[in-house]
Amino acid sequence: MKNVFNDIPVEYEGIAAATKELSFNMASDLHTGSLLKTLAASKRGGRILELGTGSGLATSWIISGMDDASTLFTVEINEVLLAIAQQNLKDKRISFVLEDAYTWLKEYRDEKFDLIFADAMPGKYDLFEEALSLLKVGGFYIIDDMLPQPNWPAGHAGRVEAFIKDMENRKDIIITKLNWSTGIILAVKISTGK
Ligand SMILES: C[S@@+](CC[C@H](N)C(=O)[O-])C[C@H]1O[C@@H](n2cnc3c(N)ncnc32)[C@H](O)[C@@H]1O
């Protein structure tokens, strides 16, 4: 158990180096990535959604768990960050979407997803209902940064607390709060009603 990360995706290092040059400080960590890889592997032929691609660090983990029949939509508003992901992750299973996820979530009408990694405000603190409505029953909804982080803006802690309470009170999801990484909540959708 000493070596937790013996399986870092091959693309990870290149993406991390490019990300460092941009001083991007919102990257998902290795623990989150490793968990995403394992969860993605549980969805054979799965449809996966990532909201907030960033430069593609978590994306590299997700695709390393996916089988050949699985597909990933990943949505990012920042074209500079998305370009790093696209340059480093040339994989036909990925659809890169350069769009505001507030708009994308409201307009998406296609098939639902088996796993959603919600790593931007839209789909997490905003438009949570819309994101959850895109998840199949039995699907995973995953969020990180749920423990206090140095880059949280003023007032964010209260928002996090309220969001966690909301998740705890819902009847359509079952959740586990992991005091691990930056604080992860892993939810499974169990019904379509609230
Ligand atoms: C926490 S970071 C994502 C980190 C990324 N998952 C990783 O593995 O490093 C949040 C990302 O959401 C993006 N973002 C913020 N607002 C957005 C919006 N309205 N629509 C789409 N992406 C957005 C940011 O540009 C940023 O890259």
PDB file of C-alpha atoms and ligand atoms in Angstrom:
ATOM      1  CA  MET A   1       0.000   0.000   0.000  1.00  0.00           C
ATOM      2  CA  LYS A   2       3.010   2.318   0.224  1.00  0.00           C
ATOM      3  CA  ASN A   3       2.997   3.163  -3.460  1.00  0.00           C
ATOM      4  CA  VAL A   4      -0.527   4.476  -3.996  1.00  0.00           C
ATOM      5  CA  PHE A   5       0.174   5.627  -7.537  1.00  0.00           C
ATOM      6  CA  ASN A   6       1.893   2.946  -9.573  1.00  0.00           C
ATOM      7  CA  ASP A   7      -0.396   3.626 -12.508  1.00  0.00           C
ATOM      8  CA  ILE A   8      -0.156   7.337 -13.339  1.00  0.00           C
ATOM      9  CA  PRO A   9      -1.372   7.788 -16.942  1.00  0.00           C
ATOM     10  CA  VAL A  10       1.433   8.205 -19.497  1.00  0.00           C
ATOM     11  CA  GLU A  11       0.013  11.527 -20.677  1.00  0.00           C
ATOM     12  CA  TYR A  12      -0.129  12.955 -17.165  1.00  0.00           C
ATOM     13  CA  GLU A  13       3.434  14.256 -16.948  1.00  0.00           C
ATOM     14  CA  GLY A  14       3.227  16.261 -20.188  1.00  0.00           C
ATOM     15  CA  ILE A  15      -0.066  17.801 -19.156  1.00  0.00           C
ATOM     16  CA  ALA A  16       1.245  18.610 -15.675  1.00  0.00           C
ATOM     17  CA  ALA A  17       4.305  20.375 -17.168  1.00  0.00           C
ATOM     18  CA  ALA A  18       2.176  22.471 -19.532  1.00  0.00           C
ATOM     19  CA  THR A  19      -0.248  23.255 -16.705  1.00  0.00           C
ATOM     20  CA  LYS A  20       2.566  24.455 -14.434  1.00  0.00           C
ATOM     21  CA  GLU A  21       3.595  27.018 -17.043  1.00  0.00           C
ATOM     22  CA  LEU A  22       0.111  28.545 -16.845  1.00  0.00           C
ATOM     23  CA  SER A  23       0.133  28.692 -13.016  1.00  0.00           C
ATOM     24  CA  PHE A  24      -3.262  26.956 -13.046  1.00  0.00           C
ATOM     25  CA  ASN A  25      -4.017  26.189  -9.388  1.00  0.00           C
ATOM     26  CA  MET A  26      -7.292  24.309  -9.620  1.00  0.00           C
ATOM     27  CA  ALA A  27      -5.981  21.004 -10.908  1.00  0.00           C
ATOM     28  CA  SER A  28      -7.412  17.748  -9.550  1.00  0.00           C
ATOM     29  CA  ASP A  29      -4.900  15.751  -7.524  1.00  0.00           C
ATOM     30  CA  LEU A  30      -3.577  12.224  -8.010  1.00  0.00           C
ATOM     31  CA  HIS A  31      -5.910  10.697  -5.415  1.00  0.00           C
ATOM     32  CA  THR A  32      -8.993  12.018  -7.178  1.00  0.00           C
ATOM     33  CA  GLY A  33      -7.576  10.867 -10.505  1.00  0.00           C
ATOM     34  CA  SER A  34      -6.903   7.382  -9.251  1.00  0.00           C
ATOM     35  CA  LEU A  35     -10.432   7.037  -7.871  1.00  0.00           C
ATOM     36  CA  LEU A  36     -11.919   8.315 -11.131  1.00  0.00           C
ATOM     37  CA  LYS A  37      -9.948   5.742 -13.087  1.00  0.00           C
ATOM     38  CA  THR A  38     -11.283   2.873 -10.981  1.00  0.00           C
ATOM     39  CA  LEU A  39     -14.867   4.135 -11.094  1.00  0.00           C
ATOM     40  CA  ALA A  40     -14.665   4.666 -14.859  1.00  0.00           C
ATOM     41  CA  ALA A  41     -13.469   1.066 -15.199  1.00  0.00           C
ATOM     42  CA  SER A  42     -16.666  -0.141 -13.509  1.00  0.00           C
ATOM     43  CA  LYS A  43     -18.757   1.263 -16.375  1.00  0.00           C
ATOM     44  CA  ARG A  44     -18.006  -1.035 -19.314  1.00  0.00           C
ATOM     45  CA  GLY A  45     -19.216   0.645 -22.471  1.00  0.00           C
ATOM     46  CA  GLY A  46     -20.008   3.604 -20.239  1.00  0.00           C
ATOM     47  CA  ARG A  47     -20.918   7.156 -21.096  1.00  0.00           C
ATOM     48  CA  ILE A  48     -18.913   9.548 -18.965  1.00  0.00           C
ATOM     49  CA  LEU A  49     -19.199  13.306 -18.461  1.00  0.00           C
ATOM     50  CA  GLU A  50     -16.604  15.657 -17.004  1.00  0.00           C
ATOM     51  CA  LEU A  51     -17.603  19.257 -16.283  1.00  0.00           C
ATOM     52  CA  GLY A  52     -14.480  21.434 -16.091  1.00  0.00           C
ATOM     53  CA  THR A  53     -11.765  19.729 -18.146  1.00  0.00           C
ATOM     54  CA  GLY A  54      -9.090  22.179 -17.055  1.00  0.00           C
ATOM     55  CA  SER A  55      -5.922  21.081 -18.842  1.00  0.00           C
ATOM     56  CA  GLY A  56      -6.981  17.428 -18.812  1.00  0.00           C
ATOM     57  CA  LEU A  57      -5.264  15.996 -15.731  1.00  0.00           C
ATOM     58  CA  ALA A  58      -8.347  14.185 -14.417  1.00  0.00           C
ATOM     59  CA  THR A  59      -9.340  13.436 -18.001  1.00  0.00           C
ATOM     60  CA  SER A  60      -6.127  11.443 -18.462  1.00  0.00           C
ATOM     61  CA  TRP A  61      -7.031   9.313 -15.429  1.00  0.00           C
ATOM     62  CA  ILE A  62     -10.637   8.812 -16.536  1.00  0.00           C
ATOM     63  CA  ILE A  63      -9.711   7.561 -20.007  1.00  0.00           C
ATOM     64  CA  SER A  64      -7.083   5.220 -18.573  1.00  0.00           C
ATOM     65  CA  GLY A  65      -9.907   3.405 -16.753  1.00  0.00           C
ATOM     66  CA  MET A  66     -12.351   3.374 -19.656  1.00  0.00           C
ATOM     67  CA  ASP A  67     -12.671   0.371 -21.969  1.00  0.00           C
ATOM     68  CA  ASP A  68     -12.659   0.747 -25.754  1.00  0.00           C
ATOM     69  CA  ALA A  69     -16.445   0.980 -25.939  1.00  0.00           C
ATOM     70  CA  SER A  70     -16.723   3.797 -23.390  1.00  0.00           C
ATOM     71  CA  THR A  71     -16.978   7.452 -24.353  1.00  0.00           C
ATOM     72  CA  LEU A  72     -16.253  10.709 -22.557  1.00  0.00           C
ATOM     73  CA  PHE A  73     -17.723  14.180 -23.014  1.00  0.00           C
ATOM     74  CA  THR A  74     -15.611  16.811 -21.307  1.00  0.00           C
ATOM     75  CA  VAL A  75     -16.756  20.443 -21.139  1.00  0.00           C
ATOM     76  CA  GLU A  76     -14.476  23.453 -20.572  1.00  0.00           C
ATOM     77  CA  ILE A  77     -14.937  27.182 -21.071  1.00  0.00           C
ATOM     78  CA  ASN A  78     -11.250  28.129 -21.238  1.00  0.00           C
ATOM     79  CA  GLU A  79      -9.810  27.468 -24.684  1.00  0.00           C
ATOM     80  CA  VAL A  80      -6.172  27.699 -23.569  1.00  0.00           C
ATOM     81  CA  LEU A  81      -6.668  24.988 -20.967  1.00  0.00           C
ATOM     82  CA  LEU A  82      -8.752  22.835 -23.281  1.00  0.00           C
ATOM     83  CA  ALA A  83      -6.080  23.065 -25.983  1.00  0.00           C
ATOM     84  CA  ILE A  84      -3.550  21.484 -23.618  1.00  0.00           C
ATOM     85  CA  ALA A  85      -5.938  18.607 -22.991  1.00  0.00           C
ATOM     86  CA  GLN A  86      -6.642  18.172 -26.702  1.00  0.00           C
ATOM     87  CA  GLN A  87      -2.968  18.245 -27.669  1.00  0.00           C
ATOM     88  CA  ASN A  88      -2.026  15.660 -25.070  1.00  0.00           C
ATOM     89  CA  LEU A  89      -5.039  13.371 -25.204  1.00  0.00           C
ATOM     90  CA  LYS A  90      -5.588  12.319 -28.768  1.00  0.00           C
ATOM     91  CA  ASP A  91      -8.197   9.659 -28.232  1.00  0.00           C
ATOM     92  CA  LYS A  92     -11.257   8.967 -30.365  1.00  0.00           C
ATOM     93  CA  ARG A  93     -13.316   8.092 -27.284  1.00  0.00           C
ATOM     94  CA  ILE A  94     -13.175  11.719 -26.093  1.00  0.00           C
ATOM     95  CA  SER A  95     -15.452  14.547 -27.244  1.00  0.00           C
ATOM     96  CA  PHE A  96     -13.914  17.847 -26.161  1.00  0.00           C
ATOM     97  CA  VAL A  97     -16.549  20.550 -25.790  1.00  0.00           C
ATOM     98  CA  LEU A  98     -15.432  24.178 -25.684  1.00  0.00           C
ATOM     99  CA  GLU A  99     -18.514  25.749 -24.170  1.00  0.00           C
ATOM    100  CA  ASP A 100     -19.955  27.391 -21.081  1.00  0.00           C
ATOM    101  CA  ALA A 101     -21.262  24.460 -19.038  1.00  0.00           C
ATOM    102  CA  TYR A 102     -24.156  26.633 -17.807  1.00  0.00           C
ATOM    103  CA  THR A 103     -25.415  26.670 -21.397  1.00  0.00           C
ATOM    104  CA  TRP A 104     -24.363  23.114 -22.204  1.00  0.00           C
ATOM    105  CA  LEU A 105     -26.206  21.646 -19.215  1.00  0.00           C
ATOM    106  CA  LYS A 106     -29.412  23.449 -20.149  1.00  0.00           C
ATOM    107  CA  GLU A 107     -29.255  22.477 -23.806  1.00  0.00           C
ATOM    108  CA  TYR A 108     -27.933  18.897 -23.756  1.00  0.00           C
ATOM    109  CA  ARG A 109     -30.694  16.507 -24.860  1.00  0.00           C
ATOM    110  CA  ASP A 110     -28.868  13.326 -25.832  1.00  0.00           C
ATOM    111  CA  GLU A 111     -28.371  10.054 -23.952  1.00  0.00           C
ATOM    112  CA  LYS A 112     -27.750  10.087 -20.192  1.00  0.00           C
ATOM    113  CA  PHE A 113     -24.445   9.316 -18.496  1.00  0.00           C
ATOM    114  CA  ASP A 114     -23.136   6.494 -16.290  1.00  0.00           C
ATOM    115  CA  LEU A 115     -20.644   8.678 -14.456  1.00  0.00           C
ATOM    116  CA  ILE A 116     -20.366  12.430 -13.963  1.00  0.00           C
ATOM    117  CA  PHE A 117     -17.284  14.133 -12.547  1.00  0.00           C
ATOM    118  CA  ALA A 118     -18.558  17.635 -11.772  1.00  0.00           C
ATOM    119  CA  ASP A 119     -15.484  19.821 -11.377  1.00  0.00           C
ATOM    120  CA  ALA A 120     -16.795  23.323 -12.129  1.00  0.00           C
ATOM    121  CA  MET A 121     -19.470  25.520 -10.540  1.00  0.00           C
ATOM    122  CA  PRO A 122     -22.101  24.524 -13.129  1.00  0.00           C
ATOM    123  CA  GLY A 123     -23.195  20.975 -12.380  1.00  0.00           C
ATOM    124  CA  LYS A 124     -22.115  21.263  -8.755  1.00  0.00           C
ATOM    125  CA  TYR A 125     -23.078  24.402  -6.826  1.00  0.00           C
ATOM    126  CA  ASP A 126     -25.183  25.656  -9.742  1.00  0.00           C
ATOM    127  CA  LEU A 127     -27.476  23.594 -11.977  1.00  0.00           C
ATOM    128  CA  PHE A 128     -27.047  20.546  -9.766  1.00  0.00           C
ATOM    129  CA  GLU A 129     -30.572  19.340 -10.614  1.00  0.00           C
ATOM    130  CA  GLU A 130     -29.805  19.612 -14.317  1.00  0.00           C
ATOM    131  CA  ALA A 131     -26.583  17.627 -13.902  1.00  0.00           C
ATOM    132  CA  LEU A 132     -28.247  14.938 -11.820  1.00  0.00           C
ATOM    133  CA  SER A 133     -31.046  14.640 -14.371  1.00  0.00           C
ATOM    134  CA  LEU A 134     -28.386  13.652 -16.924  1.00  0.00           C
ATOM    135  CA  LEU A 135     -27.193  10.748 -14.758  1.00  0.00           C
ATOM    136  CA  LYS A 136     -28.641   7.253 -15.195  1.00  0.00           C
ATOM    137  CA  VAL A 137     -30.054   5.464 -12.161  1.00  0.00           C
ATOM    138  CA  GLY A 138     -27.100   3.465 -10.833  1.00  0.00           C
ATOM    139  CA  GLY A 139     -24.653   6.052 -12.122  1.00  0.00           C
ATOM    140  CA  PHE A 140     -21.888   7.740 -10.145  1.00  0.00           C
ATOM    141  CA  TYR A 141     -21.751  11.488  -9.417  1.00  0.00           C
ATOM    142  CA  ILE A 142     -18.350  12.558  -8.068  1.00  0.00           C
ATOM    143  CA  ILE A 143     -17.079  15.860  -6.682  1.00  0.00           C
ATOM    144  CA  ASP A 144     -13.815  16.844  -5.022  1.00  0.00           C
ATOM    145  CA  ASP A 145     -12.585  19.942  -3.122  1.00  0.00           C
ATOM    146  CA  MET A 146     -15.207  19.420  -0.420  1.00  0.00           C
ATOM    147  CA  LEU A 147     -12.729  19.940   2.446  1.00  0.00           C
ATOM    148  CA  PRO A 148     -11.497  23.518   3.062  1.00  0.00           C
ATOM    149  CA  GLN A 149      -8.958  24.501   0.393  1.00  0.00           C
ATOM    150  CA  PRO A 150      -6.489  27.434   0.402  1.00  0.00           C
ATOM    151  CA  ASN A 151      -7.845  28.701  -2.941  1.00  0.00           C
ATOM    152  CA  TRP A 152     -11.469  28.967  -1.773  1.00  0.00           C
ATOM    153  CA  PRO A 153     -12.843  32.499  -2.195  1.00  0.00           C
ATOM    154  CA  ALA A 154     -14.496  34.309   0.715  1.00  0.00           C
ATOM    155  CA  GLY A 155     -17.956  32.929   1.440  1.00  0.00           C
ATOM    156  CA  HIS A 156     -17.379  29.629  -0.338  1.00  0.00           C
ATOM    157  CA  ALA A 157     -17.242  27.555   2.870  1.00  0.00           C
ATOM    158  CA  GLY A 158     -20.887  28.364   3.644  1.00  0.00           C
ATOM    159  CA  ARG A 159     -21.910  27.349   0.164  1.00  0.00           C
ATOM    160  CA  VAL A 160     -20.099  24.036   0.500  1.00  0.00           C
ATOM    161  CA  GLU A 161     -21.789  23.324   3.824  1.00  0.00           C
ATOM    162  CA  ALA A 162     -25.245  24.072   2.409  1.00  0.00           C
ATOM    163  CA  PHE A 163     -24.589  21.912  -0.646  1.00  0.00           C
ATOM    164  CA  ILE A 164     -23.479  18.955   1.483  1.00  0.00           C
ATOM    165  CA  LYS A 165     -26.625  19.266   3.618  1.00  0.00           C
ATOM    166  CA  ASP A 166     -28.734  19.291   0.474  1.00  0.00           C
ATOM    167  CA  MET A 167     -27.033  16.145  -0.771  1.00  0.00           C
ATOM    168  CA  GLU A 168     -27.503  14.441   2.606  1.00  0.00           C
ATOM    169  CA  ASN A 169     -31.228  15.186   2.597  1.00  0.00           C
ATOM    170  CA  ARG A 170     -32.012  13.920  -0.882  1.00  0.00           C
ATOM    171  CA  LYS A 171     -33.800  10.622  -1.358  1.00  0.00           C
ATOM    172  CA  ASP A 172     -32.670  10.054  -4.945  1.00  0.00           C
ATOM    173  CA  ILE A 173     -28.970   9.585  -4.173  1.00  0.00           C
ATOM    174  CA  ILE A 174     -26.853   7.594  -1.740  1.00  0.00           C
ATOM    175  CA  ILE A 175     -23.616   9.309  -0.771  1.00  0.00           C
ATOM    176  CA  THR A 176     -20.297   8.551   0.870  1.00  0.00           C
ATOM    177  CA  LYS A 177     -18.143  11.412   2.129  1.00  0.00           C
ATOM    178  CA  LEU A 178     -14.469  10.574   1.811  1.00  0.00           C
ATOM    179  CA  ASN A 179     -12.081  12.447   4.063  1.00  0.00           C
ATOM    180  CA  TRP A 180      -9.374  11.820   1.546  1.00  0.00           C
ATOM    181  CA  SER A 181      -7.699  13.801  -1.213  1.00  0.00           C
ATOM    182  CA  THR A 182      -9.300  17.278  -1.182  1.00  0.00           C
ATOM    183  CA  GLY A 183     -12.502  15.824   0.256  1.00  0.00           C
ATOM    184  CA  ILE A 184     -14.551  13.728  -2.111  1.00  0.00           C
ATOM    185  CA  ILE A 185     -18.250  13.010  -2.210  1.00  0.00           C
ATOM    186  CA  LEU A 186     -19.216   9.924  -4.127  1.00  0.00           C
ATOM    187  CA  ALA A 187     -22.925   9.633  -4.903  1.00  0.00           C
ATOM    188  CA  VAL A 188     -24.954   6.983  -6.649  1.00  0.00           C
ATOM    189  CA  LYS A 189     -28.320   7.875  -8.139  1.00  0.00           C
ATOM    190  CA  ILE A 190     -30.989   5.451  -6.945  1.00  0.00           C
ATOM    191  CA  SER A 191     -34.154   6.967  -8.385  1.00  0.00           C
ATOM    192  CA  THR A 192     -35.374   9.724 -10.665  1.00  0.00           C
ATOM    193  CA  GLY A 193     -37.445  11.514  -7.999  1.00  0.00           C
ATOM    194  CA  LYS A 194     -36.015  13.896  -5.394  1.00  0.00           C
TER     195      LYS A 194
HETATM  196  C1  LIG B   1     -11.362  22.736 -10.724  1.00  0.00           C
HETATM  197  S1  LIG B   1     -10.951  23.171 -12.354  1.00  0.00           S
HETATM  198  C2  LIG B   1     -10.954  21.633 -13.225  1.00  0.00           C
HETATM  199  C3  LIG B   1      -9.738  20.828 -12.999  1.00  0.00           C
HETATM  200  C4  LIG B   1      -9.624  19.623 -13.874  1.00  0.00           C
HETATM  201  N1  LIG B   1     -10.744  18.707 -13.717  1.00  0.00           N
HETATM  202  C5  LIG B   1      -8.317  18.900 -13.623  1.00  0.00           C
HETATM  203  O1  LIG B   1      -8.299  17.675 -13.627  1.00  0.00           O
HETATM  204  O2  LIG B   1      -7.307  19.533 -13.416  1.00  0.00           O
HETATM  205  C6  LIG B   1     -12.435  23.911 -12.931  1.00  0.00           C
HETATM  206  C7  LIG B   1     -12.468  24.168 -14.400  1.00  0.00           C
HETATM  207  O3  LIG B   1     -13.774  24.588 -14.750  1.00  0.00           O
HETATM  208  C8  LIG B   1     -13.666  25.558 -15.767  1.00  0.00           C
HETATM  209  N2  LIG B   1     -14.899  26.330 -15.781  1.00  0.00           N
HETATM  210  C9  LIG B   1     -15.238  27.361 -14.967  1.00  0.00           C
HETATM  211  N3  LIG B   1     -16.450  27.845 -15.295  1.00  0.00           N
HETATM  212  C10 LIG B   1     -16.886  27.091 -16.316  1.00  0.00           C
HETATM  213  C11 LIG B   1     -18.074  27.100 -17.094  1.00  0.00           C
HETATM  214  N4  LIG B   1     -19.039  27.963 -16.855  1.00  0.00           N
HETATM  215  N5  LIG B   1     -18.192  26.195 -18.080  1.00  0.00           N
HETATM  216  C12 LIG B   1     -17.209  25.292 -18.330  1.00  0.00           C
HETATM  217  N6  LIG B   1     -16.065  25.242 -17.625  1.00  0.00           N
HETATM  218  C13 LIG B   1     -15.904  26.112 -16.632  1.00  0.00           C
HETATM  219  C14 LIG B   1     -12.429  26.340 -15.409  1.00  0.00           C
HETATM  220  O4  LIG B   1     -11.896  27.014 -16.537  1.00  0.00           O
HETATM  221  C15 LIG B   1     -11.514  25.267 -14.863  1.00  0.00           C
HETATM  222  O5  LIG B   1     -10.687  24.752 -15.854  1.00  0.00           O
END
